[in-house]
PDB file of C-alpha atoms and ligand atoms in Angstrom:
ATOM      1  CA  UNK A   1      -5.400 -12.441  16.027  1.00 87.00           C
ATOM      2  CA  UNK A   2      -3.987  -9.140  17.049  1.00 96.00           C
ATOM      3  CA  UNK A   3      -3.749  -8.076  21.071  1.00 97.00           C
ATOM      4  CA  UNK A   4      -5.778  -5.891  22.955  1.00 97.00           C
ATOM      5  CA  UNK A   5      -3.334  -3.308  22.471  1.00 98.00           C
ATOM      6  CA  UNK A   6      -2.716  -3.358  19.150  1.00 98.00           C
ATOM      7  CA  UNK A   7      -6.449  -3.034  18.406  1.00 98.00           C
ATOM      8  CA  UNK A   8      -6.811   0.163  20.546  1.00 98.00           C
ATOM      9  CA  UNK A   9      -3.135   1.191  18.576  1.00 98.00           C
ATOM     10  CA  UNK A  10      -4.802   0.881  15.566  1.00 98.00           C
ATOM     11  CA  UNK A  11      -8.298   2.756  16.205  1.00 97.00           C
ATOM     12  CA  UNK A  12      -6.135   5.410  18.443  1.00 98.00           C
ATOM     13  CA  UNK A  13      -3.144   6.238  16.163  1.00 98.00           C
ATOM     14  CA  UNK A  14      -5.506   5.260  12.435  1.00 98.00           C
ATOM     15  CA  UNK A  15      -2.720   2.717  12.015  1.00 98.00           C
ATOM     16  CA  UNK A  16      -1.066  -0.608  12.630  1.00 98.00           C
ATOM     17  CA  UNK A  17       2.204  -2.592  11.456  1.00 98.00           C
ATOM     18  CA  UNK A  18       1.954  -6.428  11.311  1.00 97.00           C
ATOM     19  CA  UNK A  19       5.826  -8.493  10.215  1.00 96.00           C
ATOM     20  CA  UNK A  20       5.750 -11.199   8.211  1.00 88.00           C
ATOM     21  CA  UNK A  21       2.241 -11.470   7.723  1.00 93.00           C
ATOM     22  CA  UNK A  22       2.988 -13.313   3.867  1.00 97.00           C
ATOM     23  CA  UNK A  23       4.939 -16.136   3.054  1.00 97.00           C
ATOM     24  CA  UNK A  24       7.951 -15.246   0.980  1.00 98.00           C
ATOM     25  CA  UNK A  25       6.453 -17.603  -1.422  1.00 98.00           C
ATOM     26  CA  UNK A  26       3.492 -15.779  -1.915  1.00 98.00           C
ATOM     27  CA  UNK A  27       5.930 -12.626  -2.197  1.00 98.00           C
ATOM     28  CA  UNK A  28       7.884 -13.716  -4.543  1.00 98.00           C
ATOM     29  CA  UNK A  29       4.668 -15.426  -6.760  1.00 98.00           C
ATOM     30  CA  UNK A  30       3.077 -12.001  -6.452  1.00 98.00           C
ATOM     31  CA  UNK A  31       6.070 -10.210  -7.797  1.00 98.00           C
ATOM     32  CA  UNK A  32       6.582 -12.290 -10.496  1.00 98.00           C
ATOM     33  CA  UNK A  33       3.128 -11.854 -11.657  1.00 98.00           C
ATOM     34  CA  UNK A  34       3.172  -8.093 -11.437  1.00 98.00           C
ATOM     35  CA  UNK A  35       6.451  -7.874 -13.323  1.00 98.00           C
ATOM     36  CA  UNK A  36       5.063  -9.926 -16.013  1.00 98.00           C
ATOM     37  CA  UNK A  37       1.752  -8.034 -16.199  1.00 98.00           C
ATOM     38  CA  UNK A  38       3.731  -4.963 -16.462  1.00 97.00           C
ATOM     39  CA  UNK A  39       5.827  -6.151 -19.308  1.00 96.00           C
ATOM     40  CA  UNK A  40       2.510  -6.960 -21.223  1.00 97.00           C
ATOM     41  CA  UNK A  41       1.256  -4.073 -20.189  1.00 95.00           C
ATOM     42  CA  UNK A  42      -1.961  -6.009 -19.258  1.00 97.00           C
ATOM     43  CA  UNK A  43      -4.779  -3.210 -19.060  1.00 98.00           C
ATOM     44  CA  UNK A  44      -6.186  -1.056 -16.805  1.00 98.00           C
ATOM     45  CA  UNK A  45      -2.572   0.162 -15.733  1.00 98.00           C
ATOM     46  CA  UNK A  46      -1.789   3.826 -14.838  1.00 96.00           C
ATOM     47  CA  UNK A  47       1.548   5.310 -16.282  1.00 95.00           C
ATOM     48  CA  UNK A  48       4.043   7.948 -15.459  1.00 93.00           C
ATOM     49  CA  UNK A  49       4.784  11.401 -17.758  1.00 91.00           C
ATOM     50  CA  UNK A  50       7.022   8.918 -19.522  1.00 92.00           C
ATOM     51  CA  UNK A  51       4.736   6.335 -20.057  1.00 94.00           C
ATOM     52  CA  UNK A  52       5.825   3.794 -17.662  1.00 95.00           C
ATOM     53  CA  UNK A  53       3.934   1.124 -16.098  1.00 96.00           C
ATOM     54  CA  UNK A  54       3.403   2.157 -12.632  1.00 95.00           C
ATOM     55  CA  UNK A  55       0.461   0.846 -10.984  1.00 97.00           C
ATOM     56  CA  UNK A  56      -1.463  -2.506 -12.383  1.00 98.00           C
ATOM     57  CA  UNK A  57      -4.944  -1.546 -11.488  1.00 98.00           C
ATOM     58  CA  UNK A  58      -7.990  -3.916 -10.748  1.00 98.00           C
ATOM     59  CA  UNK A  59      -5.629  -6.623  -9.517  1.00 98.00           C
ATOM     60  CA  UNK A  60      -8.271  -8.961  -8.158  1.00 98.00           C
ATOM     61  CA  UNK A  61      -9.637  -9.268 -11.497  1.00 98.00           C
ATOM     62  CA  UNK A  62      -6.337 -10.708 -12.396  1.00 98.00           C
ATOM     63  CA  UNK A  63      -4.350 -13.953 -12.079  1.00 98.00           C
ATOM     64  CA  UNK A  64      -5.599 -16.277  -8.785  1.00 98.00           C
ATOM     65  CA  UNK A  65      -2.650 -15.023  -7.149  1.00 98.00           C
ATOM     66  CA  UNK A  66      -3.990 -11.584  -6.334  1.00 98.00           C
ATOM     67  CA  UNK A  67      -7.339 -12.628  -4.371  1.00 98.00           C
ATOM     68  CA  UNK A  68      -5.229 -15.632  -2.615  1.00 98.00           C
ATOM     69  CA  UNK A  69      -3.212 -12.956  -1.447  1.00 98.00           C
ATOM     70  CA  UNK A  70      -6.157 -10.851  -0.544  1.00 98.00           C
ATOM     71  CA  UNK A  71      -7.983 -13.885   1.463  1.00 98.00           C
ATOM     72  CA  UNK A  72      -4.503 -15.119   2.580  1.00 98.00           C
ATOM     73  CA  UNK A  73      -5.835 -16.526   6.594  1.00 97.00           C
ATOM     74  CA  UNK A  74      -3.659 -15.024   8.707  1.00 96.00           C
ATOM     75  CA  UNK A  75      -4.323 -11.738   7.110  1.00 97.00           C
ATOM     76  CA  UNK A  76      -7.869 -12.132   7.532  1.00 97.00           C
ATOM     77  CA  UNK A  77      -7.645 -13.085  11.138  1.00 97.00           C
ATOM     78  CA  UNK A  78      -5.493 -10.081  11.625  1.00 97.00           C
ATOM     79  CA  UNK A  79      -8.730  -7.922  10.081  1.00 98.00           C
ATOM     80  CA  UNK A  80     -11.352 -10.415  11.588  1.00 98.00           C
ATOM     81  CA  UNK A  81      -9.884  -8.669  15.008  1.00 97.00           C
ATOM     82  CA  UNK A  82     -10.757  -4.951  13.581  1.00 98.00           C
ATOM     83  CA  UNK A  83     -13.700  -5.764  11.600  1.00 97.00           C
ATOM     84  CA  UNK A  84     -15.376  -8.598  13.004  1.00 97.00           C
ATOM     85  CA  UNK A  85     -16.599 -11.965  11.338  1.00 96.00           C
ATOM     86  CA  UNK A  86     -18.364 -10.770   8.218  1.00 96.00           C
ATOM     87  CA  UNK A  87     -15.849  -9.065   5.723  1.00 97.00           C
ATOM     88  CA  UNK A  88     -15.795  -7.803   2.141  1.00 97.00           C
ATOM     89  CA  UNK A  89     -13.087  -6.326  -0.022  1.00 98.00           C
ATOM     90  CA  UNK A  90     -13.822  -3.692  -2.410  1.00 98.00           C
ATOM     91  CA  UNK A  91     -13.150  -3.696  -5.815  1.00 98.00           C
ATOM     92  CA  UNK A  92     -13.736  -0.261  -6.703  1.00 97.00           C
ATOM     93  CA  UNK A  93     -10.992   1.747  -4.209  1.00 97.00           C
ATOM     94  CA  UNK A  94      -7.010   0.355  -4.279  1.00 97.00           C
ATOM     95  CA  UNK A  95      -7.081  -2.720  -6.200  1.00 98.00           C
ATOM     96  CA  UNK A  96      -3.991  -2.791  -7.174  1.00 98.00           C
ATOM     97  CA  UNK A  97      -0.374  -2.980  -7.391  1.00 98.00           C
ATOM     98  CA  UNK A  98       2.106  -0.411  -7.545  1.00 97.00           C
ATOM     99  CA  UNK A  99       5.322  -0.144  -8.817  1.00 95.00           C
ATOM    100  CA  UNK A 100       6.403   3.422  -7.008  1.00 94.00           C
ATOM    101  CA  UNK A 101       9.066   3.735  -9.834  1.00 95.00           C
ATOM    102  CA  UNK A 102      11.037   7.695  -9.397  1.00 94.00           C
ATOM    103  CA  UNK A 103       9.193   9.926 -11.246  1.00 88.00           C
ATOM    104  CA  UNK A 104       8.558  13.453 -11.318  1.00 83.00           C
ATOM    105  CA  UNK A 105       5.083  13.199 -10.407  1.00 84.00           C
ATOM    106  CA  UNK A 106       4.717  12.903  -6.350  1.00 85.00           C
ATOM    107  CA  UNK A 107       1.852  11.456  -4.189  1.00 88.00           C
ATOM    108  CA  UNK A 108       0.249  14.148  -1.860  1.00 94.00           C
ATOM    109  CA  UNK A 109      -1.157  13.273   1.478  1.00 96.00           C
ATOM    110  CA  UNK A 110      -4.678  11.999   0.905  1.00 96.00           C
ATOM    111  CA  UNK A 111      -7.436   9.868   2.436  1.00 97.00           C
ATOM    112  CA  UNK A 112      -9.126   6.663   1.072  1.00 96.00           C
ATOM    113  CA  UNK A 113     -12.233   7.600   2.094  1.00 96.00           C
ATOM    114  CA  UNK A 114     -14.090  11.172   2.967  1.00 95.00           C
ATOM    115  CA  UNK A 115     -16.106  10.260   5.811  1.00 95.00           C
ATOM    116  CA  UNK A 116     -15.807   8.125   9.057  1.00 93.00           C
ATOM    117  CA  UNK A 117     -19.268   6.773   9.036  1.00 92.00           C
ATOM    118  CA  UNK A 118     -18.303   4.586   5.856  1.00 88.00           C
ATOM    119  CA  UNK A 119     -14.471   4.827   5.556  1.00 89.00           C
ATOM    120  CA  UNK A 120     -12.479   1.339   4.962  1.00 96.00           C
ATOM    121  CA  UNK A 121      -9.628  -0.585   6.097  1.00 98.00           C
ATOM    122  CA  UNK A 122      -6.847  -0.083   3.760  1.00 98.00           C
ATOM    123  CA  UNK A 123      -4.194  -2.859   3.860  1.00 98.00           C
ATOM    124  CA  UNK A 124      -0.939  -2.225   2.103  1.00 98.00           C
ATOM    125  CA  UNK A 125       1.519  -5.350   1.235  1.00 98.00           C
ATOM    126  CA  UNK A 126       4.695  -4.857   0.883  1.00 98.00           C
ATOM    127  CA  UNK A 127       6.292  -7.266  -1.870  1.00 98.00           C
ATOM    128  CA  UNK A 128       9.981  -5.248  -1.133  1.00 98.00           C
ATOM    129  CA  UNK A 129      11.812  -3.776   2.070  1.00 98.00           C
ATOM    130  CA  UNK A 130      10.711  -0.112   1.885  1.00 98.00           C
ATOM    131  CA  UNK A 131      12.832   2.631   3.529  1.00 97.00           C
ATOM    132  CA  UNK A 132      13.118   6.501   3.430  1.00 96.00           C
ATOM    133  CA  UNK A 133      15.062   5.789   0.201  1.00 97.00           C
ATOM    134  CA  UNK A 134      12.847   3.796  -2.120  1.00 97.00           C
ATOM    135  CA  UNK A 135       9.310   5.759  -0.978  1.00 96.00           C
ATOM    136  CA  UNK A 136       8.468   4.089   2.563  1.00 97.00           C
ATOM    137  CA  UNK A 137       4.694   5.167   3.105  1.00 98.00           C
ATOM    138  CA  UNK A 138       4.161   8.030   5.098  1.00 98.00           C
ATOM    139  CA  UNK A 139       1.192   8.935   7.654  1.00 98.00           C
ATOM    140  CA  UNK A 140      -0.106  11.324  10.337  1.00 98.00           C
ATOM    141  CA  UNK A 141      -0.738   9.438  13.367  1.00 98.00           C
ATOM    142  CA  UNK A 142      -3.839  10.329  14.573  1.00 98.00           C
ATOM    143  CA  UNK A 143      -5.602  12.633  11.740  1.00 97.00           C
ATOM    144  CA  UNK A 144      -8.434  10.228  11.417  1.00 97.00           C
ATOM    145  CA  UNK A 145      -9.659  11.609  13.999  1.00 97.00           C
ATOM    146  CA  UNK A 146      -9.931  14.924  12.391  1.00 96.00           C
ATOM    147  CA  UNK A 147     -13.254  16.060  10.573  1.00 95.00           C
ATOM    148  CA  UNK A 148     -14.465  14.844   7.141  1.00 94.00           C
ATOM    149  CA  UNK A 149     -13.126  16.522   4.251  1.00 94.00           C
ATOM    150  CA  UNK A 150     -15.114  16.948   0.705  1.00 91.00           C
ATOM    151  CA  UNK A 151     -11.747  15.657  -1.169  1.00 92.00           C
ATOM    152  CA  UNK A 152      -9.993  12.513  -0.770  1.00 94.00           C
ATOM    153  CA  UNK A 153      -6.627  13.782  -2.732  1.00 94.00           C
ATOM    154  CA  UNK A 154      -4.408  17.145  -1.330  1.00 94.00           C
ATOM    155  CA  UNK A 155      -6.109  16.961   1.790  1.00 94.00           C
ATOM    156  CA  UNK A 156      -3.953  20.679   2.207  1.00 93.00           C
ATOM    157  CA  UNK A 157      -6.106  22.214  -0.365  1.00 93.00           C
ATOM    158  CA  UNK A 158      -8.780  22.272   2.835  1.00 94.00           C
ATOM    159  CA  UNK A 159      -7.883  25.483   4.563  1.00 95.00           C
ATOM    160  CA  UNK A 160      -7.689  24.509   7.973  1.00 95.00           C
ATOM    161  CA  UNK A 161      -5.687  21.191   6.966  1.00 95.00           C
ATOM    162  CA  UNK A 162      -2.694  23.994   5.544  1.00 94.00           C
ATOM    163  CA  UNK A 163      -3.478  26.255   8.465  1.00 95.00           C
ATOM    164  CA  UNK A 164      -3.127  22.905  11.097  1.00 95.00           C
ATOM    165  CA  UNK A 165       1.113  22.299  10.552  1.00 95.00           C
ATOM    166  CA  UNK A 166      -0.329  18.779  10.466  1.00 95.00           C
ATOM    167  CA  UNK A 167       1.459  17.662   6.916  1.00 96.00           C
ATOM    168  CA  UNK A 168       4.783  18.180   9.110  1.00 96.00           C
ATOM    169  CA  UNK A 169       3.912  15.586  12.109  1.00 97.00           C
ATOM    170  CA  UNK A 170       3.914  12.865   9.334  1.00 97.00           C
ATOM    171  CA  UNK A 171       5.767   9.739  10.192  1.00 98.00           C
ATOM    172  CA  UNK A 172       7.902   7.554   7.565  1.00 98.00           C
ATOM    173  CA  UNK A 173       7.008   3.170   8.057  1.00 98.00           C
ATOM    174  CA  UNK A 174       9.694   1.729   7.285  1.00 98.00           C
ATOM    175  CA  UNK A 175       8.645  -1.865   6.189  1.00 98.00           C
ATOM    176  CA  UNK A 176       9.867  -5.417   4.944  1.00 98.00           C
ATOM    177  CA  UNK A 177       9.093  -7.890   2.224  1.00 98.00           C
ATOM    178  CA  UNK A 178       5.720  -9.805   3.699  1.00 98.00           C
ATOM    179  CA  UNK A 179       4.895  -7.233   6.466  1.00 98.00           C
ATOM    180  CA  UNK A 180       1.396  -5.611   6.254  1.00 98.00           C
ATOM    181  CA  UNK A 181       0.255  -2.021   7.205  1.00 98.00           C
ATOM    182  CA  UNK A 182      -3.235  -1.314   8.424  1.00 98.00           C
ATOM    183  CA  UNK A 183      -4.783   2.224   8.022  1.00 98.00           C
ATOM    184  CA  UNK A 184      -7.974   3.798   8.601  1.00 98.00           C
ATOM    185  CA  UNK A 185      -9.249   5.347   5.386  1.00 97.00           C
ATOM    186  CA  UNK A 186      -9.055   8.459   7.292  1.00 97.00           C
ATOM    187  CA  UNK A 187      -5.694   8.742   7.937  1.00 98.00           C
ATOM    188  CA  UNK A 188      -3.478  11.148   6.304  1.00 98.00           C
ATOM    189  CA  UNK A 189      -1.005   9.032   3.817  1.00 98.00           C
ATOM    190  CA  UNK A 190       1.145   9.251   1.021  1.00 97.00           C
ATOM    191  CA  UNK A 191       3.758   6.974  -1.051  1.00 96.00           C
ATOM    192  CA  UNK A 192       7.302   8.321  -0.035  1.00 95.00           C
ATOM    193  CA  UNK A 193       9.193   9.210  -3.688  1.00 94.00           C
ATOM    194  CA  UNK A 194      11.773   6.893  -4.699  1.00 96.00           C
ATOM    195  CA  UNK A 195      15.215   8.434  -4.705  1.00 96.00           C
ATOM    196  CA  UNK A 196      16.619   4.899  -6.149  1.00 97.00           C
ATOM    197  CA  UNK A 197      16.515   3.061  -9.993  1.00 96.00           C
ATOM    198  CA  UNK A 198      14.243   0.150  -8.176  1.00 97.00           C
ATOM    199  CA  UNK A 199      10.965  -0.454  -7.908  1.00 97.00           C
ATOM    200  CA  UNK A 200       9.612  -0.119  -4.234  1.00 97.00           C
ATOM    201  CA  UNK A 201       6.517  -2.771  -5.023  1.00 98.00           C
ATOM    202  CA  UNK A 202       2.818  -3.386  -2.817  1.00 98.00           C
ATOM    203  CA  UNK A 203      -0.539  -4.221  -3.159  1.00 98.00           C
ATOM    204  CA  UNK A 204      -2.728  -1.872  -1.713  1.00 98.00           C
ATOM    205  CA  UNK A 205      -6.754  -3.205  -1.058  1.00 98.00           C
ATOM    206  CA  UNK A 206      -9.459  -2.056   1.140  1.00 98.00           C
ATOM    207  CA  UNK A 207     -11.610  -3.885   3.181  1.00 98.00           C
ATOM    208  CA  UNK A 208     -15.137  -3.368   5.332  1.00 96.00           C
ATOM    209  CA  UNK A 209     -17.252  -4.735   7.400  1.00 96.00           C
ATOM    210  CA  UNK A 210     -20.403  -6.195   5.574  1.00 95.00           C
ATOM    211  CA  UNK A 211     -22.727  -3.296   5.637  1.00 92.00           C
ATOM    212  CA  UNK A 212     -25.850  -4.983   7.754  1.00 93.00           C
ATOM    213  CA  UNK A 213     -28.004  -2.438   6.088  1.00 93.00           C
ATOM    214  CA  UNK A 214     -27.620  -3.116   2.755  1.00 90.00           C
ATOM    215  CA  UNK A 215     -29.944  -5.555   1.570  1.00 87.00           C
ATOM    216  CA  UNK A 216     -28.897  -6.161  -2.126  1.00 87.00           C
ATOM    217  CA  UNK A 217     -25.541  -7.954  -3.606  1.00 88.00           C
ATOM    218  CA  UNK A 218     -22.960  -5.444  -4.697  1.00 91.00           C
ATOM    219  CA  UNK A 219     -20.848  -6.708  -7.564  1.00 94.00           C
ATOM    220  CA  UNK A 220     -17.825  -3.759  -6.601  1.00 96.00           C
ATOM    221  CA  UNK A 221     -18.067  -6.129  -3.229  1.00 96.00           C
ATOM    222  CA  UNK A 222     -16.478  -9.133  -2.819  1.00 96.00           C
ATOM    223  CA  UNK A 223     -17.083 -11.031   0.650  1.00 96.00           C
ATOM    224  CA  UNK A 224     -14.210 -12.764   1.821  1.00 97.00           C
ATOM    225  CA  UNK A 225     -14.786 -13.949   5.488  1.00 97.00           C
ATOM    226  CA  UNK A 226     -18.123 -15.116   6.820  1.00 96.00           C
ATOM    227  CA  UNK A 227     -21.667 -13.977   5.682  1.00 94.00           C
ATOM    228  CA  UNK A 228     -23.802 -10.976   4.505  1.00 92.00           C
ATOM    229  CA  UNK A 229     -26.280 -10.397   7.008  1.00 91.00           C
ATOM    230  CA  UNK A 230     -29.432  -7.956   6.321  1.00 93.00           C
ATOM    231  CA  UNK A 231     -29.805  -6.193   9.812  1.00 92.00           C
ATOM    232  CA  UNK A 232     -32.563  -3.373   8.399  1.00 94.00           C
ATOM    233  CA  UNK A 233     -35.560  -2.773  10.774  1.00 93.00           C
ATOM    234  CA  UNK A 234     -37.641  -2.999   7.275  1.00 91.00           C
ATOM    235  CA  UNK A 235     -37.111  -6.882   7.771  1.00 86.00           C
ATOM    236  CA  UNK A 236     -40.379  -9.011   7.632  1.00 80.00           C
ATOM    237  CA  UNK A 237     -40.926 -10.541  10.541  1.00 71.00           C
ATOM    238  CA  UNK A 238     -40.611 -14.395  10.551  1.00 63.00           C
TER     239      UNK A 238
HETATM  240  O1  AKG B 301       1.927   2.346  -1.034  1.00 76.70           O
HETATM  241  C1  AKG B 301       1.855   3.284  -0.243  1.00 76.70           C
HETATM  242  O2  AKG B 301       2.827   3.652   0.430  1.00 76.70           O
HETATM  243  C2  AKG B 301       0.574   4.047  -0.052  1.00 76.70           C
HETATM  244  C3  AKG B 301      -0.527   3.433  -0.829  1.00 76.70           C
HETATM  245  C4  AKG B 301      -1.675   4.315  -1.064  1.00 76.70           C
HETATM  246  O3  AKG B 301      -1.802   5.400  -0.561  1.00 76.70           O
HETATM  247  C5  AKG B 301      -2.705   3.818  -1.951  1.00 76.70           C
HETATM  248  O4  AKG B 301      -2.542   2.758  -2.567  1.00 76.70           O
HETATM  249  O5  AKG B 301      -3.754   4.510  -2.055  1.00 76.70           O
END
């Protein structure tokens, strides 16, 4: 469960840090299984200009390891204190794995979602110690806070996002094998590029509360803590 404090960190600053949140066996079964997948080059995977694995895509339709990982307990007590009882991961945003190999292509700053009325908990798991050197994730503190924005990708293409100097106020998180960062989908982020040979490898997923107005099953849904609970006023009445 996370503290009073870090719950008011994490909806005042868009993000929180959590240390050794995995096992190192569930690290090191996780890494395996992407390096394998990559060598096969199991599909959907994106690649680099070179065509290089880089990112394993639709993980949790892959081996048992992936959704263990993503209903691992003390992670979802850690989100059961920021989302409440009822949670589902989504299978249609993240999803995967990436291997943040160097390449010549960079990440901009982006968001994971374009609105705060439905944005998402995104959870990144670092499989290896991350650092300014190998492409440590970078954020703006705060800039969830800022308006919606019609584009989730080069949030600076929105004029008053390249007019703000925000992009400089971004932050590098440093992070270990087995820690876990929260973010609100609204936060500013990017992947750090990887000055090193190595791979600098996580698992990125996003979660949500179950929407209580919502009366059907969504397959891109996948509820992995309590129930789905139909709150609409439309109900029948019993
Ligand atoms: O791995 C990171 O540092 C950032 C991940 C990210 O932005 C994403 O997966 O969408």
């Amino acid at each position: 469960m996370l503290t009073r404090e870090e719950i008011r960190h994490f909806r005042h600053c868009g993000y929180l840090k959590r240390p050794d949140a995995l096992p190192p066996a569930l690290v090191a079964e996780l890494k395996e299984t992407i390096l394998t997948d990559r060598a096969a080059g199991a599909e959907p995977v994106v690649r680099d200009e070179n065509g290089r694995v880089v990112r394993l895509s639709q993980v949790l339709d892959r081996a048992p390891v992936f959704h263990q990982a993503a209903t691992h307990p003390p992670l979802l007590n850690i989100l059961g204190s920021l989302l409440g009882p009822c949670i589902e991961v989504v299978k249609n945003r993240h999803n995967h794995a990436t291997l943040n190999l160097a390449t010549g292509t960079r990440d901009t700053y982006h968001r994971d979602a374009v609105q705060w009325s439905r944005s998402l908990l995104s959870a990144i798991l670092y499989l290896e110690d991350t650092n300014l050197e190998n492409g440590c994730t970078q954020i703006v503190p705060g800039s969830h806070l800022l308006p919606g924005l019609d584009l989730l990708h080069k949030v600076e293409e929105e004029q008053w996002v390249a007019e703000s100097n925000l992009l400089s106020q971004a932050i590098p998180v440093p992070m270990s094998a087995g820690d876990i960062l929260l973010m609100d989908g609204l936060v500013f982020h990017r992947i750090g590029p990887n000055y090193t040979q190595n791979t600098r490898m996580s698992m990125t997923l996003g979660y949500h509360s179950a929407d209580e107005l919502r009366p059907e099953e969504d397959p891109t849904r996948i509820i992995v803590s309590g129930t789905r609970t139909y709150r609409g006023n439309d109900r029948k009445p019993n």
